Amino acid sequence: PHSPRWVLRRCQFVGFRDTSGSPDAWGLYLKDSHNILIEQCGFDDNSQSDIAIVDNNSNITIKHCYGLGSTFHVNLEPNHSASSNQNITLQGMHLTRLDLLENGTGATSNTNVSVIGCQIDTLRYDGADAQFVSCAIDTVEFETMRFMGNLSFANTFGLGPNLIDDPHLMNIGFNQTQATSDGNDWYIGS
């Protein structure tokens, strides 16, 4: 564990919007940021995402933050192939959307991401080395290009019909009707 050098506690980030054209703003934008604790902060009406963790961040802990309105969106998404995010912890939050995306290398630029005790309405995933501990995930969406990092789900369960597809575990009878019934057929691929 790291000691935070910078602490943001009990702040509000509201209405960060670019009004000159299409939305291109974030509530809290982290780039080249290190050793930060963000705790008990509220977010609302922040266009693309409430917290954007983009390029070259490390040792960032975000805990007990919340949406002031109906949504709270956190986005981990390096924008360049040489960029990375390491040692990122999200803890004790209800996220309407969490994005773990890889735009650069096609590998895993988000490494050692820990999501602990969170309720996630929608997880958008196309790659990250991440662990989910004691979380509930309602829905998983995938980007067009899907890359798999090392994933761990400890005491985590899916509330919806799907979780992340395993390339070696295939559901040969899947359709939306069968997803909520006992009509699924599984086999192990090799």
Coordinates of N, CA and C in Angstrom, one line a residue:
P1 N 0.8 -1.2 0.0 CA 0.0 0.0 0.0 C 0.9 1.2 0.0
H2 N 0.3 2.3 -0.6 CA 1.1 3.5 -0.7 C 0.4 4.6 0.2
S3 N 1.2 5.5 0.6 CA 0.7 6.7 1.3 C 0.4 7.8 0.3
P4 N -0.8 8.3 0.4 CA -1.2 9.3 -0.6 C -0.5 10.6 -0.3
R5 N 0.0 11.2 -1.4 CA 0.6 12.5 -1.3 C -0.4 13.6 -1.3
W6 N -1.5 13.4 -2.1 CA -2.5 14.3 -2.3 C -3.8 13.7 -1.9
V7 N -4.7 14.5 -1.2 CA -6.0 14.0 -0.7 C -7.1 14.9 -1.2
L8 N -8.1 14.4 -1.8 CA -9.3 15.2 -2.1 C -10.4 14.5 -1.3
R9 N -11.0 15.2 -0.4 CA -12.0 14.6 0.5 C -13.2 15.5 0.6
R10 N -14.4 14.9 0.4 CA -15.7 15.6 0.6 C -15.8 16.9 -0.4
C11 N -15.4 16.6 -1.6 CA -15.5 17.7 -2.7 C -16.7 17.3 -3.6
Q12 N -17.2 18.3 -4.4 CA -18.2 18.0 -5.4 C -17.7 18.5 -6.7
F13 N -17.9 17.7 -7.7 CA -17.6 18.0 -9.1 C -18.9 17.9 -9.9
V14 N -19.4 19.1 -10.3 CA -20.7 19.2 -11.0 C -20.6 20.1 -12.2
G15 N -21.2 19.6 -13.3 CA -21.4 20.5 -14.5 C -20.2 20.8 -15.3
F16 N -19.2 19.8 -15.3 CA -18.0 20.0 -16.2 C -18.4 19.6 -17.6
R17 N -18.7 20.6 -18.4 CA -19.2 20.3 -19.8 C -18.5 21.2 -20.8
D18 N -18.3 20.7 -22.0 CA -17.8 21.6 -23.1 C -19.0 21.9 -23.9
T19 N -19.4 23.2 -23.8 CA -20.6 23.7 -24.5 C -20.4 24.1 -25.9
S20 N -19.2 24.0 -26.4 CA -18.9 24.5 -27.8 C -19.2 23.5 -28.9
G21 N -19.5 22.3 -28.5 CA -19.8 21.2 -29.5 C -20.2 20.0 -28.8
S22 N -19.8 18.9 -29.4 CA -20.1 17.6 -28.8 C -19.5 17.5 -27.4
P23 N -20.0 16.7 -26.5 CA -19.5 16.7 -25.1 C -18.0 16.2 -25.1
D24 N -17.1 16.9 -24.5 CA -15.7 16.6 -24.4 C -15.2 17.1 -23.1
A25 N -15.8 16.6 -22.0 CA -15.4 17.1 -20.7 C -15.6 16.0 -19.7
W26 N -15.0 16.1 -18.5 CA -15.0 15.1 -17.5 C -15.1 15.9 -16.1
G27 N -15.7 15.3 -15.2 CA -15.7 15.9 -13.8 C -14.4 16.0 -13.2
L28 N -13.6 14.9 -13.2 CA -12.3 14.9 -12.6 C -11.4 14.1 -13.6
Y29 N -10.4 14.7 -14.2 CA -9.6 14.2 -15.3 C -8.2 13.9 -14.7
L30 N -7.8 12.6 -14.7 CA -6.5 12.3 -14.1 C -5.5 11.8 -15.2
K31 N -4.4 12.6 -15.4 CA -3.4 12.3 -16.3 C -2.1 12.6 -15.7
D32 N -1.1 11.7 -15.8 CA 0.2 11.9 -15.1 C 0.1 12.2 -13.6
S33 N -0.8 11.5 -13.0 CA -1.2 11.7 -11.6 C -0.7 10.6 -10.7
H34 N -0.2 10.8 -9.5 CA 0.4 9.8 -8.7 C 0.1 10.0 -7.2
N35 N -0.1 8.9 -6.5 CA -0.2 9.0 -5.1 C -1.3 9.9 -4.6
I36 N -2.6 9.6 -5.0 CA -3.7 10.4 -4.7 C -4.8 9.5 -4.1
L37 N -5.5 10.1 -3.1 CA -6.6 9.5 -2.4 C -7.8 10.5 -2.7
I38 N -8.9 9.9 -3.3 CA -10.1 10.7 -3.6 C -11.2 10.0 -2.8
E39 N -11.8 10.7 -1.8 CA -12.7 10.0 -0.8 C -13.9 10.9 -0.5
Q40 N -15.1 10.2 -0.5 CA -16.3 10.8 -0.2 C -16.7 12.0 -1.0
C41 N -16.4 12.0 -2.3 CA -16.7 13.1 -3.2 C -17.9 12.8 -4.0
G42 N -18.7 13.8 -4.3 CA -19.9 13.7 -5.1 C -19.7 14.2 -6.5
F43 N -20.5 13.6 -7.5 CA -20.3 13.9 -8.9 C -21.7 14.0 -9.5
D44 N -21.9 14.9 -10.5 CA -23.1 15.0 -11.2 C -22.9 15.9 -12.5
D45 N -23.7 15.5 -13.5 CA -23.8 16.3 -14.7 C -22.4 16.6 -15.3
N46 N -21.6 15.6 -15.5 CA -20.2 15.8 -16.0 C -19.9 15.2 -17.4
S47 N -20.9 15.2 -18.2 CA -20.7 14.9 -19.6 C -20.2 13.4 -19.8
Q48 N -19.0 13.2 -20.4 CA -18.6 11.9 -20.8 C -18.4 11.0 -19.6
S49 N -17.8 11.4 -18.5 CA -17.6 10.6 -17.3 C -17.3 11.5 -16.1
D50 N -17.6 10.9 -15.0 CA -17.4 11.7 -13.7 C -15.9 11.7 -13.3
I51 N -15.3 10.5 -13.5 CA -13.9 10.4 -13.2 C -13.2 9.7 -14.4
A52 N -12.3 10.4 -15.1 CA -11.6 9.8 -16.2 C -10.1 9.6 -15.8
I53 N -9.7 8.3 -15.8 CA -8.3 8.0 -15.5 C -7.7 7.6 -16.8
V54 N -6.9 8.5 -17.4 CA -6.4 8.3 -18.7 C -4.9 7.8 -18.7
D55 N -4.0 8.7 -18.9 CA -2.6 8.3 -19.2 C -1.7 8.5 -18.1
N56 N -0.9 7.4 -17.8 CA 0.3 7.4 -16.9 C -0.1 7.8 -15.5
N57 N -1.0 7.1 -14.9 CA -1.4 7.3 -13.5 C -0.9 6.1 -12.7
S58 N -0.6 6.4 -11.4 CA -0.3 5.3 -10.5 C -0.7 5.6 -9.1
N59 N -0.9 4.6 -8.3 CA -1.3 4.7 -6.9 C -2.4 5.7 -6.6
I60 N -3.5 5.4 -7.3 CA -4.7 6.2 -7.2 C -5.8 5.4 -6.4
T61 N -6.3 5.9 -5.3 CA -7.4 5.2 -4.6 C -8.6 6.1 -4.6
I62 N -9.7 5.6 -5.0 CA -11.0 6.3 -5.0 C -12.0 5.5 -4.2
K63 N -12.5 6.1 -3.1 CA -13.4 5.3 -2.3 C -14.5 6.1 -1.7
H64 N -15.6 5.5 -1.6 CA -16.8 6.0 -1.0 C -17.3 7.3 -1.7
C65 N -17.0 7.4 -3.0 CA -17.6 8.5 -3.8 C -18.9 8.1 -4.3
Y66 N -19.7 9.1 -4.8 CA -21.1 8.8 -5.2 C -21.6 9.8 -6.2
G67 N -22.7 9.4 -6.9 CA -23.4 10.2 -7.8 C -24.4 11.1 -7.0
L68 N -24.3 12.4 -7.3 CA -25.3 13.3 -6.7 C -26.7 13.2 -7.3
G69 N -26.6 12.8 -8.6 CA -27.9 12.6 -9.4 C -28.1 11.1 -9.6
S70 N -28.5 10.8 -10.8 CA -28.8 9.4 -11.1 C -27.7 8.5 -11.6
T71 N -26.6 9.2 -11.9 CA -25.5 8.4 -12.5 C -24.1 8.7 -11.9
F72 N -23.2 7.7 -11.9 CA -21.8 7.9 -11.5 C -21.0 7.0 -12.4
H73 N -20.1 7.6 -13.2 CA -19.4 6.9 -14.3 C -17.9 7.1 -14.1
V74 N -17.2 6.0 -13.9 CA -15.7 6.0 -13.8 C -15.1 5.3 -15.1
N75 N -14.1 5.9 -15.7 CA -13.5 5.5 -16.9 C -12.0 5.3 -16.8
L76 N -11.5 4.1 -16.9 CA -10.1 3.9 -17.0 C -9.8 3.6 -18.5
E77 N -9.1 4.5 -19.1 CA -8.9 4.3 -20.6 C -7.7 5.1 -21.0
P78 N -6.5 4.4 -21.1 CA -5.3 5.0 -21.6 C -5.6 5.4 -23.1
N79 N -5.1 6.5 -23.5 CA -5.4 7.0 -24.9 C -4.3 6.7 -25.8
H80 N -3.1 6.3 -25.4 CA -1.9 6.1 -26.2 C -1.3 4.8 -25.9
S81 N -0.6 4.2 -26.9 CA 0.0 2.9 -26.7 C 1.1 2.8 -25.7
A82 N 1.7 3.9 -25.4 CA 2.8 4.0 -24.4 C 2.3 4.3 -23.1
S83 N 1.0 4.6 -22.9 CA 0.5 5.0 -21.6 C 0.0 3.9 -20.8
S84 N 0.0 4.1 -19.5 CA -0.5 3.0 -18.6 C -1.1 3.6 -17.3
N85 N -1.9 2.8 -16.7 CA -2.5 3.1 -15.4 C -2.1 1.9 -14.5
Q86 N -1.5 2.2 -13.3 CA -1.1 1.1 -12.4 C -1.5 1.4 -11.0
N87 N -1.9 0.3 -10.3 CA -2.2 0.4 -8.9 C -3.4 1.4 -8.7
I88 N -4.5 1.1 -9.3 CA -5.7 1.9 -9.2 C -6.7 1.1 -8.3
T89 N -7.3 1.7 -7.3 CA -8.2 1.0 -6.4 C -9.5 1.8 -6.4
L90 N -10.6 1.1 -6.6 CA -12.0 1.7 -6.5 C -12.7 0.9 -5.4
Q91 N -13.2 1.6 -4.4 CA -13.7 0.9 -3.2 C -15.0 1.5 -2.7
G92 N -16.0 0.6 -2.4 CA -17.2 1.0 -1.6 C -18.0 2.0 -2.3
M93 N -18.3 1.8 -3.6 CA -19.1 2.7 -4.4 C -20.2 2.0 -5.2
H94 N -21.3 2.7 -5.6 CA -22.2 2.3 -6.5 C -22.0 3.0 -7.8
L95 N -21.5 2.3 -8.8 CA -21.1 2.9 -10.1 C -22.2 2.5 -11.2
T96 N -22.8 3.5 -11.8 CA -23.7 3.2 -12.9 C -23.0 2.6 -14.1
R97 N -21.7 3.1 -14.3 CA -20.9 2.5 -15.3 C -19.4 2.6 -15.0
L98 N -18.7 1.5 -15.2 CA -17.3 1.4 -15.0 C -16.7 0.9 -16.4
D99 N -15.8 1.7 -16.9 CA -15.2 1.4 -18.2 C -13.7 0.9 -17.9
L100 N -13.4 -0.3 -18.3 CA -12.0 -0.7 -18.3 C -11.6 -1.0 -19.7
L101 N -11.0 0.0 -20.4 CA -10.8 0.0 -21.8 C -9.3 0.1 -22.2
E102 N -9.0 -0.5 -23.3 CA -7.6 -0.4 -23.8 C -7.6 0.2 -25.2
N103 N -7.2 1.4 -25.4 CA -7.2 2.0 -26.7 C -5.9 1.9 -27.4
G104 N -4.8 1.6 -26.7 CA -3.5 1.8 -27.3 C -2.9 0.5 -27.9
T105 N -2.3 -0.3 -27.0 CA -1.5 -1.4 -27.5 C -2.2 -2.7 -27.9
G106 N -3.4 -2.8 -27.5 CA -4.1 -4.1 -27.6 C -3.7 -5.1 -26.6
A107 N -3.0 -4.6 -25.6 CA -2.6 -5.5 -24.5 C -3.3 -5.0 -23.2
T108 N -2.6 -4.9 -22.2 CA -3.2 -4.4 -20.9 C -2.4 -3.2 -20.4
S109 N -2.9 -2.0 -20.6 CA -2.3 -0.8 -20.1 C -2.8 -0.5 -18.7
N110 N -4.0 -1.0 -18.4 CA -4.5 -0.9 -17.0 C -4.1 -2.1 -16.2
T111 N -3.1 -2.0 -15.3 CA -2.6 -3.1 -14.6 C -2.8 -2.9 -13.1
N112 N -3.0 -4.0 -12.4 CA -3.2 -4.0 -10.9 C -4.4 -3.0 -10.5
V113 N -5.5 -3.2 -11.2 CA -6.7 -2.5 -10.9 C -7.5 -3.3 -9.9
S114 N -7.9 -2.8 -8.7 CA -8.7 -3.5 -7.7 C -10.0 -2.7 -7.6
V115 N -11.1 -3.5 -7.7 CA -12.5 -3.0 -7.5 C -13.0 -3.8 -6.3
I116 N -13.2 -3.1 -5.2 CA -13.5 -3.7 -3.9 C -14.9 -3.2 -3.4
G117 N -15.8 -4.1 -3.1 CA -17.1 -3.8 -2.4 C -17.9 -2.8 -3.2
C118 N -17.9 -2.9 -4.5 CA -18.7 -2.0 -5.4 C -19.9 -2.7 -6.0
Q119 N -20.9 -1.9 -6.2 CA -22.1 -2.4 -7.1 C -21.9 -1.7 -8.4
I120 N -21.9 -2.5 -9.5 CA -21.6 -1.9 -10.8 C -22.8 -2.3 -11.7
D121 N -23.5 -1.2 -12.2 CA -24.7 -1.5 -13.0 C -24.2 -2.0 -14.4
T122 N -23.2 -1.3 -15.0 CA -22.7 -1.8 -16.3 C -21.2 -1.7 -16.3
L123 N -20.5 -2.8 -16.6 CA -19.1 -2.9 -16.8 C -18.8 -3.0 -18.2
R124 N -18.1 -2.0 -18.8 CA -17.7 -2.0 -20.2 C -16.2 -2.4 -20.2
Y125 N -15.9 -3.5 -20.9 CA -14.6 -4.1 -20.8 C -14.0 -4.5 -22.1
D126 N -12.8 -4.1 -22.4 CA -12.0 -4.7 -23.5 C -10.6 -4.9 -23.1
G127 N -10.3 -5.0 -21.8 CA -9.0 -5.4 -21.4 C -8.6 -4.6 -20.2
A128 N -8.0 -5.3 -19.3 CA -7.4 -4.7 -18.1 C -6.9 -5.9 -17.2
D129 N -5.9 -5.7 -16.5 CA -5.5 -6.7 -15.4 C -6.3 -6.1 -14.2
A130 N -7.3 -6.9 -13.7 CA -8.1 -6.4 -12.7 C -8.6 -7.5 -11.8
Q131 N -8.9 -7.1 -10.5 CA -9.5 -8.0 -9.6 C -10.8 -7.4 -9.0
F132 N -11.8 -8.1 -8.9 CA -13.1 -7.7 -8.4 C -13.3 -8.5 -7.1
V133 N -13.4 -7.8 -6.0 CA -13.6 -8.4 -4.7 C -14.9 -8.0 -4.0
S134 N -15.8 -8.9 -3.7 CA -17.0 -8.6 -3.0 C -17.8 -7.6 -3.8
C135 N -18.0 -7.7 -5.1 CA -18.7 -6.8 -5.9 C -20.0 -7.5 -6.5
A136 N -20.9 -6.7 -7.0 CA -22.1 -7.2 -7.7 C -22.0 -6.5 -9.1
I137 N -22.1 -7.2 -10.2 CA -22.1 -6.7 -11.5 C -23.4 -7.0 -12.2
D138 N -24.1 -6.0 -12.7 CA -25.4 -6.3 -13.3 C -25.2 -6.7 -14.8
T139 N -24.5 -5.9 -15.6 CA -24.4 -6.2 -17.0 C -22.9 -5.9 -17.4
V140 N -22.5 -6.7 -18.4 CA -21.2 -6.5 -19.0 C -21.4 -6.2 -20.5
E141 N -20.7 -5.2 -21.0 CA -20.7 -4.8 -22.4 C -19.3 -4.9 -22.9
F142 N -19.1 -5.2 -24.2 CA -17.8 -5.3 -24.8 C -17.6 -4.3 -25.9
E143 N -16.4 -3.8 -26.0 CA -16.1 -2.9 -27.1 C -15.8 -3.8 -28.4
T144 N -15.7 -3.2 -29.5 CA -15.5 -3.9 -30.8 C -14.2 -4.8 -30.7
M145 N -13.1 -4.2 -30.3 CA -11.9 -5.0 -30.1 C -11.8 -5.4 -28.7
R146 N -11.8 -6.7 -28.5 CA -11.8 -7.3 -27.1 C -10.4 -7.8 -26.8
F147 N -9.8 -7.4 -25.8 CA -8.5 -7.9 -25.3 C -8.7 -8.3 -23.9
M148 N -8.1 -9.4 -23.5 CA -8.3 -10.0 -22.1 C -7.1 -9.8 -21.3
G149 N -7.3 -9.2 -20.1 CA -6.2 -9.1 -19.2 C -6.4 -10.2 -18.2
N150 N -5.6 -10.3 -17.1 CA -5.8 -11.2 -16.0 C -6.9 -10.7 -15.1
L151 N -8.0 -11.5 -15.1 CA -9.1 -11.1 -14.3 C -9.3 -12.1 -13.1
S152 N -9.8 -11.5 -12.0 CA -10.1 -12.3 -10.8 C -11.4 -11.8 -10.3
F153 N -12.3 -12.8 -10.0 CA -13.6 -12.4 -9.4 C -13.7 -13.2 -8.0
A154 N -13.4 -12.5 -6.9 CA -13.4 -13.1 -5.6 C -14.7 -12.6 -4.9
N155 N -15.6 -13.6 -4.5 CA -16.8 -13.2 -3.8 C -17.6 -12.2 -4.6
T156 N -17.5 -12.3 -5.9 CA -18.2 -11.4 -6.8 C -19.2 -12.1 -7.6
F157 N -20.4 -11.6 -7.8 CA -21.4 -12.3 -8.6 C -22.1 -11.4 -9.6
G158 N -22.6 -12.0 -10.6 CA -23.3 -11.3 -11.7 C -24.8 -11.3 -11.4
L159 N -25.4 -10.1 -11.4 CA -26.8 -10.1 -11.2 C -27.6 -10.3 -12.6
G160 N -26.9 -10.1 -13.7 CA -27.5 -10.2 -15.0 C -27.2 -11.5 -15.6
P161 N -27.6 -11.7 -16.9 CA -27.4 -13.0 -17.6 C -26.0 -13.3 -18.1
N162 N -25.1 -12.3 -18.0 CA -23.8 -12.6 -18.5 C -22.7 -12.0 -17.7
L163 N -21.5 -12.6 -17.8 CA -20.3 -12.0 -17.3 C -19.3 -12.0 -18.4
I164 N -18.0 -11.9 -18.1 CA -17.0 -11.8 -19.2 C -16.9 -13.2 -19.8
D165 N -16.9 -13.2 -21.2 CA -16.7 -14.5 -21.9 C -15.4 -15.0 -21.7
D166 N -15.3 -16.3 -21.4 CA -14.0 -17.0 -21.3 C -13.8 -17.7 -22.6
P167 N -12.6 -17.5 -23.3 CA -12.4 -18.1 -24.6 C -12.4 -19.7 -24.5
H168 N -12.3 -20.3 -23.3 CA -12.3 -21.7 -23.2 C -13.6 -22.3 -22.6
L169 N -14.5 -21.4 -22.3 CA -15.8 -21.8 -21.7 C -16.9 -21.2 -22.6
M170 N -17.6 -22.0 -23.3 CA -18.5 -21.5 -24.3 C -19.9 -22.0 -24.0
N171 N -20.9 -21.1 -24.2 CA -22.3 -21.5 -24.0 C -22.8 -21.7 -25.4
I172 N -23.1 -23.0 -25.7 CA -23.5 -23.3 -27.1 C -25.0 -23.1 -27.3
G173 N -25.8 -22.9 -26.2 CA -27.2 -22.7 -26.3 C -27.7 -21.3 -25.9
F174 N -26.8 -20.4 -26.0 CA -27.1 -19.1 -25.4 C -28.0 -18.3 -26.3
N175 N -29.1 -17.8 -25.8 CA -29.8 -16.6 -26.4 C -30.5 -15.9 -25.2
Q176 N -31.1 -14.8 -25.5 CA -31.6 -13.9 -24.4 C -32.6 -14.6 -23.6
T177 N -33.5 -15.4 -24.2 CA -34.5 -16.2 -23.5 C -33.9 -17.2 -22.6
Q178 N -32.9 -18.0 -23.1 CA -32.3 -19.0 -22.3 C -31.4 -18.5 -21.2
A179 N -30.9 -17.2 -21.4 CA -30.0 -16.7 -20.4 C -30.7 -16.6 -19.0
T180 N -32.0 -16.4 -19.0 CA -32.7 -16.2 -17.7 C -33.4 -17.5 -17.3
S181 N -33.1 -18.6 -18.0 CA -33.8 -19.9 -17.6 C -32.7 -21.0 -17.4
D182 N -33.2 -22.2 -17.3 CA -32.3 -23.3 -17.2 C -31.9 -23.9 -18.6
G183 N -32.2 -23.2 -19.7 CA -32.0 -23.8 -21.0 C -30.6 -23.5 -21.6
N184 N -29.6 -23.4 -20.7 CA -28.2 -23.2 -21.2 C -27.5 -24.5 -21.3
D185 N -26.7 -24.7 -22.3 CA -25.8 -25.8 -22.5 C -24.4 -25.3 -22.6
W186 N -23.5 -25.9 -21.7 CA -22.1 -25.4 -21.6 C -21.2 -26.5 -22.1
Y187 N -20.0 -26.1 -22.6 CA -18.9 -27.1 -22.8 C -17.6 -26.4 -22.7
I188 N -16.6 -27.1 -22.4 CA -15.3 -26.6 -22.2 C -14.6 -26.7 -23.6
G189 N -14.1 -25.6 -24.1 CA -13.3 -25.6 -25.4 C -11.8 -25.7 -25.0
S190 N -11.1 -26.1 -26.0 CA -9.6 -26.2 -25.8 C -8.9 -25.8 -27.0

